[in-house]
Tab-separated table of N, CA and C in Angstrom:
chain	number	residue	atom	x	y	z
A	1	VAL	N	120.242	151.297	123.166
A	1	VAL	CA	119.261	150.280	123.784
A	1	VAL	C	119.137	149.197	122.900
A	2	ILE	N	119.200	147.954	123.304
A	2	ILE	CA	119.130	146.705	122.465
A	2	ILE	C	117.943	146.097	123.095
A	3	VAL	N	116.916	145.672	122.222
A	3	VAL	CA	115.657	144.884	122.744
A	3	VAL	C	115.818	143.659	121.922
A	4	GLU	N	115.774	142.507	122.671
A	4	GLU	CA	115.526	141.283	121.994
A	4	GLU	C	114.143	141.157	121.327
A	5	GLY	N	114.108	140.408	120.506
A	5	GLY	CA	112.687	140.211	119.710
A	5	GLY	C	111.466	139.889	120.627
A	6	ARG	N	110.358	140.377	120.425
A	6	ARG	CA	109.258	140.192	121.386
A	6	ARG	C	108.143	139.464	120.438
A	7	ASN	N	107.337	138.689	121.070
A	7	ASN	CA	106.454	137.985	120.387
A	7	ASN	C	105.060	138.706	120.487
A	8	PHE	N	104.993	140.018	120.096
A	8	PHE	CA	103.764	140.825	120.103
A	8	PHE	C	102.774	140.037	119.250
A	9	GLY	N	101.439	140.019	119.766
A	9	GLY	CA	100.407	139.288	119.080
A	9	GLY	C	100.094	138.101	119.520
A	10	PHE	N	100.880	137.419	120.214
A	10	PHE	CA	100.704	136.124	120.794
A	10	PHE	C	100.135	136.171	122.255
A	11	THR	N	99.337	135.309	122.512
A	11	THR	CA	98.680	135.358	123.943
A	11	THR	C	99.721	134.869	124.860
A	12	ARG	N	99.762	135.712	125.969
A	12	ARG	CA	100.603	135.418	127.108
A	12	ARG	C	99.732	135.363	128.373
A	13	SER	N	100.172	134.699	129.534
A	13	SER	CA	99.458	134.672	130.669
A	13	SER	C	100.421	134.780	131.741
A	14	GLY	N	99.937	135.162	132.922
A	14	GLY	CA	100.657	135.072	134.087
A	14	GLY	C	101.712	136.328	134.115
A	15	VAL	N	102.802	135.848	134.688
A	15	VAL	CA	104.013	136.751	134.884
A	15	VAL	C	104.635	137.346	133.778
A	16	ARG	N	104.669	136.403	132.613
A	16	ARG	CA	105.208	136.826	131.243
A	16	ARG	C	104.295	138.119	130.729
A	17	ARG	N	103.093	137.759	130.870
A	17	ARG	CA	102.138	138.874	130.386
A	17	ARG	C	102.408	140.360	131.065
A	18	GLN	N	102.487	140.225	132.370
A	18	GLN	CA	102.578	141.475	133.170
A	18	GLN	C	103.973	142.054	132.777
A	19	ILE	N	105.117	141.389	132.457
A	19	ILE	CA	106.430	141.839	132.098
A	19	ILE	C	106.360	142.494	130.895
A	20	THR	N	105.660	141.917	130.023
A	20	THR	CA	105.434	142.405	128.599
A	20	THR	C	104.508	143.825	128.588
A	21	ILE	N	103.485	143.769	129.328
A	21	ILE	CA	102.646	144.972	129.473
A	21	ILE	C	103.411	146.065	130.209
A	22	ARG	N	104.206	145.869	131.201
A	22	ARG	CA	105.017	146.887	131.998
A	22	ARG	C	106.068	147.433	130.944
A	23	TRP	N	106.813	146.505	130.127
A	23	TRP	CA	107.780	146.906	129.112
A	23	TRP	C	107.132	147.944	128.091
A	24	ALA	N	105.866	147.612	127.665
A	24	ALA	CA	105.188	148.385	126.693
A	24	ALA	C	104.753	149.776	127.400
A	25	GLU	N	104.310	149.801	128.464
A	25	GLU	CA	103.856	150.929	129.171
A	25	GLU	C	105.175	151.991	129.525
A	26	GLU	N	106.339	151.432	129.894
A	26	GLU	CA	107.388	152.141	130.038
A	26	GLU	C	107.822	152.946	128.856
A	27	LYS	N	107.571	152.225	127.607
A	27	LYS	CA	107.983	152.903	126.498
A	27	LYS	C	106.934	153.716	125.471
A	28	GLN	N	105.715	153.714	125.916
A	28	GLN	CA	104.650	154.248	125.106
A	28	GLN	C	104.881	155.713	124.830
A	29	ASN	N	105.615	156.304	125.635
A	29	ASN	CA	105.781	157.805	125.320
A	29	ASN	C	107.169	158.160	124.755
A	30	TRP	N	107.870	157.056	124.246
A	30	TRP	CA	109.249	157.268	123.666
A	30	TRP	C	109.264	158.216	122.438
A	31	SER	N	110.190	158.988	122.445
A	31	SER	CA	110.328	159.825	121.197
A	31	SER	C	110.914	158.860	120.024
A	32	VAL	N	110.736	159.590	118.879
A	32	VAL	CA	111.433	158.965	117.836
A	32	VAL	C	112.823	158.716	117.831
A	33	ALA	N	113.658	159.756	118.562
A	33	ALA	CA	115.009	159.747	118.616
A	33	ALA	C	115.439	158.411	119.625
A	34	GLN	N	114.555	158.338	120.728
A	34	GLN	CA	114.696	157.137	121.496
A	34	GLN	C	114.465	155.839	120.768
A	35	TRP	N	113.437	155.649	120.030
A	35	TRP	CA	113.167	154.461	119.296
A	35	TRP	C	114.369	154.189	118.146
A	36	SER	N	115.005	155.275	117.630
A	36	SER	CA	115.990	155.093	116.707
A	36	SER	C	117.267	154.455	117.213
A	37	LYS	N	117.357	154.381	118.579
A	37	LYS	CA	118.410	153.653	119.108
A	37	LYS	C	118.137	152.232	119.390
A	38	VAL	N	116.967	151.692	119.101
A	38	VAL	CA	116.655	150.347	119.418
A	38	VAL	C	116.968	149.474	118.212
A	39	LEU	N	117.397	148.206	118.461
A	39	LEU	CA	117.794	147.296	117.502
A	39	LEU	C	116.827	146.031	117.890
A	40	PHE	N	115.795	145.693	117.037
A	40	PHE	CA	115.006	144.578	117.292
A	40	PHE	C	115.420	143.454	116.580
A	41	SER	N	115.328	142.379	117.291
A	41	SER	CA	115.934	140.941	116.768
A	41	SER	C	115.003	139.920	117.097
A	42	ASP	N	115.022	138.947	116.219
A	42	ASP	CA	114.156	137.739	116.416
A	42	ASP	C	114.632	136.601	115.557
A	43	GLU	N	114.118	135.469	115.787
A	43	GLU	CA	114.390	134.430	114.809
A	43	GLU	C	113.047	133.750	114.445
A	44	SER	N	113.082	133.093	113.362
A	44	SER	CA	111.772	132.508	112.910
A	44	SER	C	112.230	131.173	112.054
A	45	ASN	N	111.144	130.263	112.154
A	45	ASN	CA	111.514	129.083	111.332
A	45	ASN	C	110.603	129.139	110.010
A	46	PHE	N	111.331	128.863	108.949
A	46	PHE	CA	110.593	128.864	107.669
A	46	PHE	C	110.519	127.510	107.127
A	47	CYS	N	109.462	126.916	106.602
A	47	CYS	CA	109.284	125.705	106.011
A	47	CYS	C	109.733	125.906	104.486
A	48	ILE	N	110.671	125.157	103.963
A	48	ILE	CA	111.266	125.191	102.647
A	48	ILE	C	110.820	124.044	101.860
A	49	SER	N	110.230	123.178	102.292
A	49	SER	CA	109.607	121.945	101.558
A	49	SER	C	108.037	121.933	101.631
A	50	PHE	N	107.483	121.358	100.664
A	50	PHE	CA	106.026	121.173	100.639
A	50	PHE	C	105.571	120.314	101.756
A	51	GLY	N	104.546	120.647	102.227
A	51	GLY	CA	103.857	119.530	103.258
A	51	GLY	C	103.848	119.930	104.643
A	52	ASN	N	103.980	121.316	104.885
A	52	ASN	CA	103.822	121.810	106.244
A	52	ASN	C	102.651	122.841	106.340
A	53	GLN	N	101.874	122.730	105.414
A	53	GLN	CA	100.672	123.776	105.196
A	53	GLN	C	99.500	123.212	106.006
A	54	GLY	N	99.355	122.170	106.500
A	54	GLY	CA	98.427	121.574	107.233
A	54	GLY	C	97.308	121.093	106.174
A	55	PRO	N	96.361	120.301	106.714
A	55	PRO	CA	95.462	119.568	105.772
A	55	PRO	C	94.453	120.460	105.126
A	56	ARG	N	94.416	120.223	103.820
A	56	ARG	CA	93.206	120.976	103.085
A	56	ARG	C	92.637	119.941	102.018
A	57	VAL	N	91.442	120.055	101.965
A	57	VAL	CA	90.554	119.088	101.233
A	57	VAL	C	89.620	120.006	100.289
A	58	TRP	N	89.849	119.847	98.990
A	58	TRP	CA	88.805	120.563	98.173
A	58	TRP	C	88.058	119.473	97.323
A	59	ARG	N	86.879	119.283	97.686
A	59	ARG	CA	86.123	118.211	96.976
A	59	ARG	C	84.622	118.492	97.010
A	60	LYS	N	84.001	117.825	96.168
A	60	LYS	CA	82.450	117.733	96.265
A	60	LYS	C	81.994	116.402	96.885
A	61	ASN	N	80.873	116.421	97.308
A	61	ASN	CA	80.339	115.180	97.826
A	61	ASN	C	80.476	113.957	96.992
A	62	GLY	N	81.015	112.876	97.526
A	62	GLY	CA	81.376	111.641	96.674
A	62	GLY	C	82.647	111.612	96.074
A	63	GLU	N	83.416	112.641	96.349
A	63	GLU	CA	84.915	112.647	95.757
A	63	GLU	C	85.975	112.431	96.677
A	64	ALA	N	85.563	111.844	97.936
A	64	ALA	CA	86.545	111.773	99.031
A	64	ALA	C	87.835	111.024	98.654
A	65	HIS	N	88.051	110.194	97.734
A	65	HIS	CA	89.304	109.573	97.412
A	65	HIS	C	89.656	109.634	95.942
A	66	THR	N	88.998	110.697	95.322
A	66	THR	CA	89.477	111.033	94.014
A	66	THR	C	90.839	111.456	93.900
A	67	ALA	N	91.777	111.108	92.961
A	67	ALA	CA	93.025	111.548	92.977
A	67	ALA	C	93.322	112.990	92.886
A	68	ARG	N	92.507	113.738	92.224
A	68	ARG	CA	92.755	115.146	92.133
A	68	ARG	C	92.347	115.883	93.339
A	69	CYS	N	91.731	115.196	94.356
A	69	CYS	CA	91.182	115.813	95.586
A	69	CYS	C	92.270	115.634	96.703
A	70	LEU	N	93.120	114.709	96.494
A	70	LEU	CA	94.266	114.336	97.504
A	70	LEU	C	95.521	115.141	97.243
A	71	LYS	N	96.099	115.487	98.471
A	71	LYS	CA	97.221	116.191	98.452
A	71	LYS	C	98.322	115.536	99.126
A	72	SER	N	99.492	115.384	98.589
A	72	SER	CA	100.572	114.610	99.218
A	72	SER	C	101.100	115.562	100.341
A	73	SER	N	101.745	114.936	101.080
A	73	SER	CA	102.347	115.659	102.267
A	73	SER	C	103.824	115.128	102.664
A	74	VAL	N	104.615	115.802	103.374
A	74	VAL	CA	106.011	115.351	103.797
A	74	VAL	C	105.854	115.056	105.209
A	75	LYS	N	106.289	113.933	105.721
A	75	LYS	CA	106.262	113.668	107.008
A	75	LYS	C	107.119	114.574	107.956
A	76	PHE	N	108.443	114.816	107.422
A	76	PHE	CA	109.273	115.840	108.071
A	76	PHE	C	109.771	116.816	107.281
A	77	PRO	N	109.102	117.933	106.909
A	77	PRO	CA	109.510	118.823	105.990
A	77	PRO	C	110.817	119.561	106.371
A	78	GLN	N	111.472	119.999	105.391
A	78	GLN	CA	112.736	120.678	105.641
A	78	GLN	C	112.365	122.087	106.079
A	79	SER	N	113.134	122.597	106.894
A	79	SER	CA	112.848	124.051	107.268
A	79	SER	C	114.252	124.668	107.652
A	80	VAL	N	114.203	126.021	107.794
A	80	VAL	CA	115.488	126.672	108.159
A	80	VAL	C	115.221	127.696	109.123
A	81	LEU	N	115.955	127.872	110.164
A	81	LEU	CA	115.762	128.909	111.117
A	81	LEU	C	116.563	129.973	110.925
A	82	ILE	N	116.057	131.240	110.929
A	82	ILE	CA	116.854	132.450	110.510
A	82	ILE	C	116.578	133.617	111.528
A	83	TRP	N	117.783	134.098	111.928
A	83	TRP	CA	117.899	135.181	112.941
A	83	TRP	C	118.035	136.507	112.006
A	84	GLY	N	117.528	137.471	112.509
A	84	GLY	CA	117.802	138.819	111.790
A	84	GLY	C	117.486	139.924	112.908
A	85	ALA	N	117.820	141.107	112.415
A	85	ALA	CA	117.673	142.368	113.126
A	85	ALA	C	117.421	143.583	112.317
A	86	MET	N	116.599	144.542	112.913
A	86	MET	CA	116.314	145.725	112.156
A	86	MET	C	116.252	146.957	113.074
A	87	SER	N	116.453	148.111	112.552
A	87	SER	CA	116.339	149.219	113.382
A	87	SER	C	115.796	150.366	112.485
A	88	SER	N	115.690	151.605	112.997
A	88	SER	CA	115.176	152.632	112.097
A	88	SER	C	116.164	153.012	110.906
A	89	ALA	N	117.319	152.530	111.029
A	89	ALA	CA	118.372	152.864	110.105
A	89	ALA	C	118.445	151.667	108.963
A	90	GLY	N	117.855	150.686	109.118
A	90	GLY	CA	117.743	149.681	108.107
A	90	GLY	C	117.911	148.179	108.827
A	91	VAL	N	118.329	147.140	108.091
A	91	VAL	CA	118.337	145.777	108.466
A	91	VAL	C	119.867	145.285	108.573
A	92	GLY	N	120.049	144.397	109.446
A	92	GLY	CA	121.295	143.674	109.528
A	92	GLY	C	121.347	142.664	108.781
A	93	PRO	N	122.511	141.791	108.614
A	93	PRO	CA	122.605	140.453	107.955
A	93	PRO	C	121.713	139.421	108.599
A	94	LEU	N	121.397	138.435	107.694
A	94	LEU	CA	120.421	137.338	108.331
A	94	LEU	C	121.509	136.158	108.602
A	95	CYS	N	121.195	135.454	109.716
A	95	CYS	CA	121.939	134.358	110.137
A	95	CYS	C	121.277	133.161	110.021
A	96	PHE	N	121.546	132.286	109.094
A	96	PHE	CA	121.029	130.910	108.973
A	96	PHE	C	121.541	129.970	110.113
A	97	ILE	N	120.694	129.581	110.889
A	97	ILE	CA	121.139	128.713	111.950
A	97	ILE	C	120.939	127.352	111.617
A	98	LYS	N	122.063	126.517	111.728
A	98	LYS	CA	121.909	125.040	111.355
A	98	LYS	C	121.845	123.985	112.450
A	99	SER	N	121.760	124.605	113.692
A	99	SER	CA	121.706	123.669	114.929
A	99	SER	C	120.729	124.225	115.815
A	100	ARG	N	120.451	123.421	116.769
A	100	ARG	CA	119.559	123.993	117.990
A	100	ARG	C	120.191	125.118	118.470
A	101	VAL	N	119.384	126.075	118.936
A	101	VAL	CA	119.925	127.266	119.518
A	101	VAL	C	119.895	126.924	121.088
A	102	ASN	N	121.141	127.032	121.591
A	102	ASN	CA	121.365	126.739	123.092
A	102	ASN	C	122.175	128.004	123.496
A	103	ALA	N	122.538	128.195	124.775
A	103	ALA	CA	123.270	129.406	125.089
A	103	ALA	C	124.642	129.716	124.332
A	104	ALA	N	125.370	128.654	124.024
A	104	ALA	CA	126.603	128.778	123.145
A	104	ALA	C	126.204	129.420	121.720
A	105	VAL	N	125.218	128.772	121.045
A	105	VAL	CA	124.913	129.075	119.793
A	105	VAL	C	124.328	130.709	119.751
A	106	TYR	N	123.521	130.876	120.787
A	106	TYR	CA	122.903	132.387	120.892
A	106	TYR	C	124.083	133.282	121.093
A	107	GLN	N	124.981	132.910	121.884
A	107	GLN	CA	126.206	133.806	122.114
A	107	GLN	C	126.974	134.144	120.702
A	108	GLU	N	127.033	133.012	120.015
A	108	GLU	CA	127.755	133.216	118.647
A	108	GLU	C	126.955	134.210	117.829
A	109	ILE	N	125.788	134.011	117.819
A	109	ILE	CA	124.801	134.773	116.813
A	109	ILE	C	124.976	136.365	117.361
A	110	LEU	N	124.872	136.617	118.654
A	110	LEU	CA	125.148	137.912	119.132
A	110	LEU	C	126.374	138.359	118.844
A	111	GLU	N	127.497	137.677	118.908
A	111	GLU	CA	128.749	138.182	118.628
A	111	GLU	C	129.070	138.369	117.128
A	112	HIS	N	128.561	137.482	116.313
A	112	HIS	CA	128.948	137.631	114.983
A	112	HIS	C	127.945	138.292	114.030
A	113	PHE	N	126.706	138.560	114.539
A	113	PHE	CA	125.638	139.021	113.662
A	113	PHE	C	124.929	140.358	114.494
A	114	MET	N	124.711	140.232	115.799
A	114	MET	CA	124.071	141.276	116.341
A	114	MET	C	125.145	142.511	116.646
A	115	LEU	N	126.354	142.160	117.099
A	115	LEU	CA	127.172	143.299	117.254
A	115	LEU	C	127.655	144.014	115.968
A	116	PRO	N	127.975	143.313	114.833
A	116	PRO	CA	128.215	144.000	113.702
A	116	PRO	C	126.875	144.793	113.211
A	117	SER	N	125.792	144.237	113.449
A	117	SER	CA	124.611	145.030	113.125
A	117	SER	C	124.411	146.397	113.740
A	118	THR	N	124.914	146.529	114.942
A	118	THR	CA	124.861	147.660	115.720
A	118	THR	C	125.914	148.637	115.005
A	119	ASP	N	126.992	148.144	114.729
A	119	ASP	CA	128.015	149.161	113.993
A	119	ASP	C	127.283	149.677	112.689
A	120	LYS	N	126.728	148.706	111.862
A	120	LYS	CA	126.310	149.033	110.674
A	120	LYS	C	125.212	149.925	110.783
A	121	LEU	N	124.190	149.747	111.898
A	121	LEU	CA	122.995	150.559	111.852
A	121	LEU	C	123.239	151.834	112.737
A	122	TYR	N	124.537	152.072	113.147
A	122	TYR	CA	124.870	153.315	113.939
A	122	TYR	C	124.109	153.292	115.218
A	123	ILE	N	124.091	152.232	116.007
A	123	ILE	CA	123.449	152.259	117.287
A	123	ILE	C	124.676	152.125	118.243
A	124	PRO	N	124.760	153.285	119.081
A	124	PRO	CA	125.867	153.346	120.092
A	124	PRO	C	125.678	152.317	121.211
A	125	MET	N	126.760	151.668	121.393
A	125	MET	CA	126.596	150.642	122.564
A	125	MET	C	127.221	151.358	123.923
A	126	TYR	N	126.127	151.299	124.812
A	126	TYR	CA	126.491	152.075	126.168
A	126	TYR	C	127.037	151.126	127.221
């Protein structure tokens, strides 16, 4: 069984919420053996330059524009999109994605990273 990454913990509404609840209910009584056949995957964006941390001001009254109270920021901080997978047997290789993810890019990721991960992590393909 291969399960694409899920956004557990994020608020969902409507049909998507019901699909997620149904998915969780179907698997709530799975055994360790069943879960050991699952490969979880997801992608995440990581900021690699200073400036995407949001506004923070540390000052006392009357120090609004004191140099030590100001924080520089970057208008367009550099970031990297990374795809990865894990199972009960370990983790697969990371894929550093350099372009927007469309159907063709996602298919490349699955072919060159997900499938080798299933081989490495001993997950049988049905």
